[in-house]
PDB file of C-alpha atoms and ligand atoms in Angstrom:
ATOM      1  CA  UNK A 814     -73.484   1.897  64.040  1.00 47.00           C
ATOM      2  CA  UNK A 815     -75.743  -0.741  61.784  1.00 49.00           C
ATOM      3  CA  UNK A 816     -74.141  -3.612  61.007  1.00 60.00           C
ATOM      4  CA  UNK A 817     -70.873  -2.025  60.342  1.00 84.00           C
ATOM      5  CA  UNK A 818     -67.681  -3.241  62.093  1.00 94.00           C
ATOM      6  CA  UNK A 819     -66.105  -1.723  64.808  1.00 98.00           C
ATOM      7  CA  UNK A 820     -62.524  -0.594  63.265  1.00 98.00           C
ATOM      8  CA  UNK A 821     -60.267   0.145  66.108  1.00 98.00           C
ATOM      9  CA  UNK A 822     -56.953   2.132  65.262  1.00 98.00           C
ATOM     10  CA  UNK A 823     -53.533   0.461  67.131  1.00 98.00           C
ATOM     11  CA  UNK A 824     -51.018   3.567  66.945  1.00 98.00           C
ATOM     12  CA  UNK A 825     -47.540   2.277  66.255  1.00 98.00           C
ATOM     13  CA  UNK A 826     -47.035  -0.055  68.313  1.00 98.00           C
ATOM     14  CA  UNK A 827     -43.991  -1.049  67.253  1.00 97.00           C
ATOM     15  CA  UNK A 828     -42.722   2.269  69.278  1.00 97.00           C
ATOM     16  CA  UNK A 829     -45.523   2.049  72.028  1.00 98.00           C
ATOM     17  CA  UNK A 830     -45.551  -1.372  72.795  1.00 95.00           C
ATOM     18  CA  UNK A 831     -42.797  -1.370  75.593  1.00 94.00           C
ATOM     19  CA  UNK A 832     -45.200  -2.167  78.004  1.00 95.00           C
ATOM     20  CA  UNK A 833     -46.891  -4.279  76.266  1.00 96.00           C
ATOM     21  CA  UNK A 834     -51.049  -2.131  76.291  1.00 98.00           C
ATOM     22  CA  UNK A 835     -51.585  -3.190  72.656  1.00 98.00           C
ATOM     23  CA  UNK A 836     -53.331  -6.088  74.426  1.00 98.00           C
ATOM     24  CA  UNK A 837     -56.044  -3.710  74.544  1.00 98.00           C
ATOM     25  CA  UNK A 838     -57.037  -3.357  71.260  1.00 98.00           C
ATOM     26  CA  UNK A 839     -57.648  -7.160  71.639  1.00 98.00           C
ATOM     27  CA  UNK A 840     -59.671  -7.319  74.689  1.00 98.00           C
ATOM     28  CA  UNK A 841     -61.535  -4.433  72.120  1.00 98.00           C
ATOM     29  CA  UNK A 842     -62.304  -6.830  69.217  1.00 98.00           C
ATOM     30  CA  UNK A 843     -63.176  -9.690  71.850  1.00 97.00           C
ATOM     31  CA  UNK A 844     -65.400  -8.044  74.028  1.00 97.00           C
ATOM     32  CA  UNK A 845     -66.877  -7.106  70.605  1.00 97.00           C
ATOM     33  CA  UNK A 846     -66.675 -10.289  68.971  1.00 97.00           C
ATOM     34  CA  UNK A 847     -68.147 -12.244  71.787  1.00 95.00           C
ATOM     35  CA  UNK A 848     -71.290 -10.228  71.625  1.00 95.00           C
ATOM     36  CA  UNK A 849     -72.266 -10.864  68.041  1.00 95.00           C
ATOM     37  CA  UNK A 850     -70.739  -7.765  66.537  1.00 96.00           C
ATOM     38  CA  UNK A 851     -67.456  -7.270  64.856  1.00 97.00           C
ATOM     39  CA  UNK A 852     -64.438  -5.651  64.726  1.00 98.00           C
ATOM     40  CA  UNK A 853     -60.822  -4.916  63.489  1.00 98.00           C
ATOM     41  CA  UNK A 854     -57.740  -4.230  64.391  1.00 98.00           C
ATOM     42  CA  UNK A 855     -55.651  -1.628  62.428  1.00 98.00           C
ATOM     43  CA  UNK A 856     -51.899  -1.852  62.733  1.00 98.00           C
ATOM     44  CA  UNK A 857     -49.951   1.662  62.204  1.00 98.00           C
ATOM     45  CA  UNK A 858     -46.978   1.267  62.492  1.00 98.00           C
ATOM     46  CA  UNK A 859     -44.285   4.843  62.981  1.00 97.00           C
ATOM     47  CA  UNK A 860     -44.337   5.284  59.330  1.00 96.00           C
ATOM     48  CA  UNK A 861     -47.515   4.304  58.204  1.00 97.00           C
ATOM     49  CA  UNK A 862     -49.918   7.698  57.672  1.00 96.00           C
ATOM     50  CA  UNK A 863     -52.402   7.620  60.729  1.00 97.00           C
ATOM     51  CA  UNK A 864     -56.330   7.003  58.943  1.00 98.00           C
ATOM     52  CA  UNK A 865     -59.020   9.939  60.476  1.00 98.00           C
ATOM     53  CA  UNK A 866     -61.735   7.536  59.135  1.00 98.00           C
ATOM     54  CA  UNK A 867     -61.535   5.106  62.642  1.00 98.00           C
ATOM     55  CA  UNK A 868     -63.652   4.725  65.883  1.00 98.00           C
ATOM     56  CA  UNK A 869     -61.077   4.047  68.224  1.00 98.00           C
ATOM     57  CA  UNK A 870     -57.497   4.426  68.746  1.00 98.00           C
ATOM     58  CA  UNK A 871     -55.181   2.860  71.124  1.00 98.00           C
ATOM     59  CA  UNK A 872     -51.794   4.447  72.046  1.00 98.00           C
ATOM     60  CA  UNK A 873     -49.467   2.325  74.656  1.00 98.00           C
ATOM     61  CA  UNK A 874     -47.014   3.600  77.214  1.00 98.00           C
ATOM     62  CA  UNK A 875     -43.258   3.611  76.074  1.00 97.00           C
ATOM     63  CA  UNK A 876     -40.200   4.561  77.073  1.00 96.00           C
ATOM     64  CA  UNK A 877     -38.944   8.837  77.213  1.00 96.00           C
ATOM     65  CA  UNK A 878     -38.013   8.678  73.171  1.00 96.00           C
ATOM     66  CA  UNK A 879     -40.489   6.481  71.243  1.00 97.00           C
ATOM     67  CA  UNK A 880     -42.791   8.462  73.220  1.00 97.00           C
ATOM     68  CA  UNK A 881     -40.704  11.819  71.646  1.00 97.00           C
ATOM     69  CA  UNK A 882     -40.394  10.115  68.467  1.00 97.00           C
ATOM     70  CA  UNK A 883     -44.023   8.742  68.412  1.00 98.00           C
ATOM     71  CA  UNK A 884     -45.651  12.274  69.492  1.00 98.00           C
ATOM     72  CA  UNK A 885     -43.271  14.242  66.171  1.00 97.00           C
ATOM     73  CA  UNK A 886     -44.653  11.627  64.245  1.00 97.00           C
ATOM     74  CA  UNK A 887     -48.822  11.918  64.869  1.00 98.00           C
ATOM     75  CA  UNK A 888     -47.606  15.948  65.204  1.00 97.00           C
ATOM     76  CA  UNK A 889     -46.612  16.353  61.679  1.00 96.00           C
ATOM     77  CA  UNK A 890     -49.701  14.696  60.805  1.00 94.00           C
ATOM     78  CA  UNK A 891     -53.257  15.146  61.005  1.00 92.00           C
ATOM     79  CA  UNK A 892     -55.612  12.241  60.238  1.00 97.00           C
ATOM     80  CA  UNK A 893     -55.292  11.416  64.648  1.00 98.00           C
ATOM     81  CA  UNK A 894     -56.279  14.869  64.823  1.00 98.00           C
ATOM     82  CA  UNK A 895     -59.096  15.031  62.875  1.00 98.00           C
ATOM     83  CA  UNK A 896     -60.904  11.801  63.887  1.00 98.00           C
ATOM     84  CA  UNK A 897     -61.013  13.292  67.406  1.00 98.00           C
ATOM     85  CA  UNK A 898     -62.788  16.530  66.237  1.00 98.00           C
ATOM     86  CA  UNK A 899     -65.496  14.365  64.245  1.00 97.00           C
ATOM     87  CA  UNK A 900     -65.596  12.633  67.549  1.00 97.00           C
ATOM     88  CA  UNK A 901     -63.265   9.231  67.719  1.00 98.00           C
ATOM     89  CA  UNK A 902     -62.418   7.518  70.932  1.00 98.00           C
ATOM     90  CA  UNK A 903     -59.078   7.978  71.785  1.00 98.00           C
ATOM     91  CA  UNK A 904     -57.307   5.882  74.567  1.00 99.00           C
ATOM     92  CA  UNK A 905     -53.898   6.921  76.251  1.00 98.00           C
ATOM     93  CA  UNK A 906     -51.806   4.442  78.310  1.00 98.00           C
ATOM     94  CA  UNK A 907     -48.793   7.121  80.221  1.00 98.00           C
ATOM     95  CA  UNK A 908     -46.968   7.788  77.178  1.00 98.00           C
ATOM     96  CA  UNK A 909     -50.037   7.731  74.872  1.00 98.00           C
ATOM     97  CA  UNK A 910     -51.739   9.844  77.872  1.00 98.00           C
ATOM     98  CA  UNK A 911     -48.447  11.944  78.284  1.00 98.00           C
ATOM     99  CA  UNK A 912     -48.169  12.528  74.690  1.00 98.00           C
ATOM    100  CA  UNK A 913     -52.301  12.928  74.497  1.00 98.00           C
ATOM    101  CA  UNK A 914     -51.726  16.459  76.365  1.00 98.00           C
ATOM    102  CA  UNK A 915     -50.593  19.491  75.279  1.00 98.00           C
ATOM    103  CA  UNK A 916     -46.333  19.175  76.320  1.00 98.00           C
ATOM    104  CA  UNK A 917     -44.082  16.642  78.340  1.00 98.00           C
ATOM    105  CA  UNK A 918     -40.475  17.023  79.534  1.00 98.00           C
ATOM    106  CA  UNK A 919     -38.403  13.895  79.330  1.00 93.00           C
ATOM    107  CA  UNK A 920     -36.189  12.518  81.981  1.00 88.00           C
ATOM    108  CA  UNK A 921     -33.347  14.707  80.049  1.00 91.00           C
ATOM    109  CA  UNK A 922     -34.566  17.696  80.144  1.00 94.00           C
ATOM    110  CA  UNK A 923     -36.154  18.158  76.976  1.00 96.00           C
ATOM    111  CA  UNK A 924     -39.638  19.731  76.144  1.00 97.00           C
ATOM    112  CA  UNK A 925     -41.639  18.631  73.981  1.00 97.00           C
ATOM    113  CA  UNK A 926     -45.193  19.163  72.588  1.00 97.00           C
ATOM    114  CA  UNK A 927     -47.963  16.890  72.889  1.00 98.00           C
ATOM    115  CA  UNK A 928     -51.521  16.863  70.236  1.00 98.00           C
ATOM    116  CA  UNK A 929     -53.301  18.877  72.668  1.00 98.00           C
ATOM    117  CA  UNK A 930     -56.231  16.574  72.450  1.00 98.00           C
ATOM    118  CA  UNK A 931     -55.658  16.678  76.670  1.00 98.00           C
ATOM    119  CA  UNK A 932     -55.318  19.366  78.732  1.00 98.00           C
ATOM    120  CA  UNK A 933     -52.721  18.111  80.154  1.00 98.00           C
ATOM    121  CA  UNK A 934     -48.850  19.026  81.239  1.00 98.00           C
ATOM    122  CA  UNK A 935     -45.996  16.104  82.519  1.00 98.00           C
ATOM    123  CA  UNK A 936     -42.603  17.197  83.731  1.00 98.00           C
ATOM    124  CA  UNK A 937     -40.262  14.087  85.197  1.00 97.00           C
ATOM    125  CA  UNK A 938     -41.058  13.767  89.023  1.00 97.00           C
ATOM    126  CA  UNK A 939     -38.270  13.195  91.819  1.00 96.00           C
ATOM    127  CA  UNK A 940     -38.164   8.769  91.310  1.00 97.00           C
ATOM    128  CA  UNK A 941     -39.836   6.592  89.305  1.00 98.00           C
ATOM    129  CA  UNK A 942     -43.832   4.820  90.342  1.00 98.00           C
ATOM    130  CA  UNK A 943     -43.654   1.611  89.640  1.00 98.00           C
ATOM    131  CA  UNK A 944     -45.980  -0.911  91.191  1.00 96.00           C
ATOM    132  CA  UNK A 945     -50.015  -2.003  91.622  1.00 95.00           C
ATOM    133  CA  UNK A 946     -52.386   0.751  91.135  1.00 97.00           C
ATOM    134  CA  UNK A 947     -56.182   1.724  92.425  1.00 97.00           C
ATOM    135  CA  UNK A 948     -58.570   4.326  91.478  1.00 98.00           C
ATOM    136  CA  UNK A 949     -62.145   4.876  92.468  1.00 97.00           C
ATOM    137  CA  UNK A 950     -64.781   6.926  91.616  1.00 97.00           C
ATOM    138  CA  UNK A 951     -63.943   6.882  87.871  1.00 97.00           C
ATOM    139  CA  UNK A 952     -66.685   8.956  85.917  1.00 93.00           C
ATOM    140  CA  UNK A 953     -68.833   6.553  84.098  1.00 93.00           C
ATOM    141  CA  UNK A 954     -67.961   3.230  85.943  1.00 95.00           C
ATOM    142  CA  UNK A 955     -69.716   3.392  89.149  1.00 91.00           C
ATOM    143  CA  UNK A 956     -68.526   2.006  91.916  1.00 92.00           C
ATOM    144  CA  UNK A 957     -66.222  -0.377  89.642  1.00 93.00           C
ATOM    145  CA  UNK A 958     -62.693   0.482  91.113  1.00 96.00           C
ATOM    146  CA  UNK A 959     -59.874   0.666  88.117  1.00 97.00           C
ATOM    147  CA  UNK A 960     -56.257  -1.437  88.662  1.00 96.00           C
ATOM    148  CA  UNK A 961     -53.984  -1.486  86.964  1.00 97.00           C
ATOM    149  CA  UNK A 962     -49.586  -1.152  87.563  1.00 96.00           C
ATOM    150  CA  UNK A 963     -47.302   2.086  86.420  1.00 98.00           C
ATOM    151  CA  UNK A 964     -43.807   2.626  85.198  1.00 98.00           C
ATOM    152  CA  UNK A 965     -43.268   6.238  84.766  1.00 98.00           C
ATOM    153  CA  UNK A 966     -40.981   8.606  85.733  1.00 97.00           C
ATOM    154  CA  UNK A 967     -43.444  11.571  84.664  1.00 98.00           C
ATOM    155  CA  UNK A 968     -46.078  13.896  87.100  1.00 98.00           C
ATOM    156  CA  UNK A 969     -48.764  15.557  85.018  1.00 98.00           C
ATOM    157  CA  UNK A 970     -51.090  18.573  85.613  1.00 98.00           C
ATOM    158  CA  UNK A 971     -54.727  18.548  84.515  1.00 98.00           C
ATOM    159  CA  UNK A 972     -55.457  21.829  83.461  1.00 98.00           C
ATOM    160  CA  UNK A 973     -59.624  22.944  83.208  1.00 98.00           C
ATOM    161  CA  UNK A 974     -59.818  21.054  80.097  1.00 98.00           C
ATOM    162  CA  UNK A 975     -59.305  18.208  81.224  1.00 98.00           C
ATOM    163  CA  UNK A 976     -60.930  16.196  84.401  1.00 98.00           C
ATOM    164  CA  UNK A 977     -59.249  12.914  86.157  1.00 98.00           C
ATOM    165  CA  UNK A 978     -60.247   9.872  85.196  1.00 98.00           C
ATOM    166  CA  UNK A 979     -60.338   9.407  89.329  1.00 98.00           C
ATOM    167  CA  UNK A 980     -58.714   9.559  92.547  1.00 98.00           C
ATOM    168  CA  UNK A 981     -55.972   7.219  93.143  1.00 98.00           C
ATOM    169  CA  UNK A 982     -56.371   4.923  96.614  1.00 96.00           C
ATOM    170  CA  UNK A 983     -53.167   3.084  95.529  1.00 96.00           C
ATOM    171  CA  UNK A 984     -50.103   4.419  94.006  1.00 97.00           C
ATOM    172  CA  UNK A 985     -48.774   7.780  92.184  1.00 98.00           C
ATOM    173  CA  UNK A 986     -51.199   8.273  88.775  1.00 98.00           C
ATOM    174  CA  UNK A 987     -50.872  11.923  88.177  1.00 98.00           C
ATOM    175  CA  UNK A 988     -48.415  12.723  91.138  1.00 98.00           C
ATOM    176  CA  UNK A 989     -50.951  14.753  92.987  1.00 98.00           C
ATOM    177  CA  UNK A 990     -53.794  11.801  94.250  1.00 98.00           C
ATOM    178  CA  UNK A 991     -55.699  11.402  90.567  1.00 98.00           C
ATOM    179  CA  UNK A 992     -55.118   9.969  88.204  1.00 98.00           C
ATOM    180  CA  UNK A 993     -55.547  10.056  84.376  1.00 98.00           C
ATOM    181  CA  UNK A 994     -57.456  12.621  81.907  1.00 98.00           C
ATOM    182  CA  UNK A 995     -60.640  12.611  80.280  1.00 98.00           C
ATOM    183  CA  UNK A 996     -62.261  15.520  77.817  1.00 98.00           C
ATOM    184  CA  UNK A 997     -64.840  14.767  75.900  1.00 98.00           C
ATOM    185  CA  UNK A 998     -64.737  10.964  74.685  1.00 98.00           C
ATOM    186  CA  UNK A 999     -60.892  11.056  74.666  1.00 98.00           C
ATOM    187  CA  UNK A1000     -59.285   9.015  78.184  1.00 98.00           C
ATOM    188  CA  UNK A1001     -55.987   8.336  79.354  1.00 98.00           C
ATOM    189  CA  UNK A1002     -54.571   6.598  82.515  1.00 98.00           C
ATOM    190  CA  UNK A1003     -51.273   5.292  83.789  1.00 98.00           C
ATOM    191  CA  UNK A1004     -52.591   2.278  84.599  1.00 98.00           C
ATOM    192  CA  UNK A1005     -50.523  -0.972  82.156  1.00 98.00           C
ATOM    193  CA  UNK A1006     -51.937  -4.500  82.557  1.00 95.00           C
ATOM    194  CA  UNK A1007     -53.659  -4.104  79.808  1.00 97.00           C
ATOM    195  CA  UNK A1008     -55.722  -2.513  81.350  1.00 98.00           C
ATOM    196  CA  UNK A1009     -58.972  -3.257  79.579  1.00 98.00           C
ATOM    197  CA  UNK A1010     -58.390  -6.778  80.728  1.00 96.00           C
ATOM    198  CA  UNK A1011     -57.721  -6.107  84.451  1.00 95.00           C
ATOM    199  CA  UNK A1012     -61.169  -3.895  83.877  1.00 96.00           C
ATOM    200  CA  UNK A1013     -63.943  -5.216  81.792  1.00 95.00           C
ATOM    201  CA  UNK A1014     -66.201  -2.100  82.952  1.00 96.00           C
ATOM    202  CA  UNK A1015     -63.652   0.188  81.382  1.00 98.00           C
ATOM    203  CA  UNK A1016     -63.538  -1.215  78.095  1.00 98.00           C
ATOM    204  CA  UNK A1017     -67.181  -1.426  77.460  1.00 97.00           C
ATOM    205  CA  UNK A1018     -67.597   1.927  79.102  1.00 98.00           C
ATOM    206  CA  UNK A1019     -65.606   3.334  75.552  1.00 98.00           C
ATOM    207  CA  UNK A1020     -67.108   0.981  73.447  1.00 98.00           C
ATOM    208  CA  UNK A1021     -70.488   2.293  74.723  1.00 98.00           C
ATOM    209  CA  UNK A1022     -68.464   5.784  73.415  1.00 98.00           C
ATOM    210  CA  UNK A1023     -68.012   4.322  70.262  1.00 98.00           C
ATOM    211  CA  UNK A1024     -71.407   2.032  69.563  1.00 97.00           C
ATOM    212  CA  UNK A1025     -73.713   4.883  71.162  1.00 96.00           C
ATOM    213  CA  UNK A1026     -75.138   3.065  73.676  1.00 95.00           C
ATOM    214  CA  UNK A1027     -74.273   1.943  76.354  1.00 92.00           C
ATOM    215  CA  UNK A1028     -73.328  -2.273  76.143  1.00 93.00           C
ATOM    216  CA  UNK A1029     -74.797  -5.079  77.334  1.00 91.00           C
ATOM    217  CA  UNK A1030     -72.901  -6.842  80.430  1.00 89.00           C
ATOM    218  CA  UNK A1031     -70.985  -9.815  79.710  1.00 93.00           C
ATOM    219  CA  UNK A1032     -70.694 -11.724  82.523  1.00 87.00           C
ATOM    220  CA  UNK A1033     -67.393 -13.476  83.011  1.00 91.00           C
ATOM    221  CA  UNK A1034     -67.139 -15.731  86.350  1.00 93.00           C
ATOM    222  CA  UNK A1035     -62.568 -15.560  85.828  1.00 92.00           C
ATOM    223  CA  UNK A1036     -62.010 -12.305  84.658  1.00 90.00           C
ATOM    224  CA  UNK A1037     -64.968 -11.309  87.447  1.00 91.00           C
ATOM    225  CA  UNK A1038     -62.674 -13.620  89.926  1.00 94.00           C
ATOM    226  CA  UNK A1039     -59.173 -12.607  88.410  1.00 92.00           C
ATOM    227  CA  UNK A1040     -60.110  -8.883  89.460  1.00 92.00           C
ATOM    228  CA  UNK A1041     -61.717  -9.429  93.318  1.00 92.00           C
ATOM    229  CA  UNK A1042     -57.875 -11.670  94.219  1.00 92.00           C
ATOM    230  CA  UNK A1043     -55.629  -8.495  92.653  1.00 90.00           C
ATOM    231  CA  UNK A1044     -57.298  -5.567  94.300  1.00 90.00           C
ATOM    232  CA  UNK A1045     -57.565  -7.331  97.372  1.00 90.00           C
ATOM    233  CA  UNK A1046     -52.918  -7.972  96.337  1.00 88.00           C
ATOM    234  CA  UNK A1047     -53.280  -4.348  96.234  1.00 85.00           C
ATOM    235  CA  UNK A1048     -55.227  -4.188  99.663  1.00 78.00           C
ATOM    236  CA  UNK A1049     -52.278  -6.112 101.414  1.00 74.00           C
TER     237      UNK A1049
HETATM  238  N1  LIG B 555     -41.091   8.070  79.569  1.00 79.27           N
HETATM  239  C1  LIG B 555     -42.133   8.480  80.468  1.00 79.27           C
HETATM  240  C2  LIG B 555     -42.341   8.308  81.990  1.00 79.27           C
HETATM  241  O1  LIG B 555     -41.232   7.395  82.649  1.00 79.27           O
HETATM  242  C3  LIG B 555     -43.407   7.279  80.314  1.00 79.27           C
HETATM  243  C4  LIG B 555     -43.590   5.707  80.724  1.00 79.27           C
HETATM  244  C5  LIG B 555     -44.831   4.486  80.150  1.00 79.27           C
HETATM  245  O2  LIG B 555     -45.334   4.608  78.902  1.00 79.27           O
HETATM  246  N2  LIG B 555     -44.590   3.416  81.093  1.00 79.27           N
HETATM  247  O3  LIG B 555     -43.376   8.628  82.506  1.00 79.27           O
END
């Protein structure tokens, strides 16, 4: 994509910022800049129109009410859906995952339509899933597990139009032994962290989709050591 900056859309951080997933935007921008590429983060508030011209869109977690509000606003305007249709990368976390699906039932029993960018439906589970999560066998990540923490009531079932991100070995994720959903360049997970700070390979997978080629490695010894320590802790 030449010398132009990668434009990262942070979708409704004022509403979907409850779990600090907005840090995913900072991680993506840093990983581009550290490689000499330019990046800009466009913050899209819940009252703002959603531009359809950005390269990558991030949706974070939030309470049921926040999630329902965000889903309403996003359904009412076509920016994100148009961007996804022309191949923009979309990354959702928890509430972001649930609202990218076809629909979700909130804790109070009401049904909300999602954006339909993932073939996934969500209903409340028997109890809140809270704690560390480790996900293995993630397509595109080789042997690298994905780690993060979860805090959600919803359980997500995928239809044939989406495949899971990977297999849960610690924690709950979707609730059926898998975590997340992927359809084309729309990828979502239950994992907070921010998850892209904890999993550089996942950040680079998304950036590789944007740039059209895998990125050169960016070894950061301290990040690698922290990652190994978290994986050890999750096994204890
Ligand atoms: N409200 C959703 C749930 O509890 C999402 C929570 C979250 O984003 N962490 O399932």
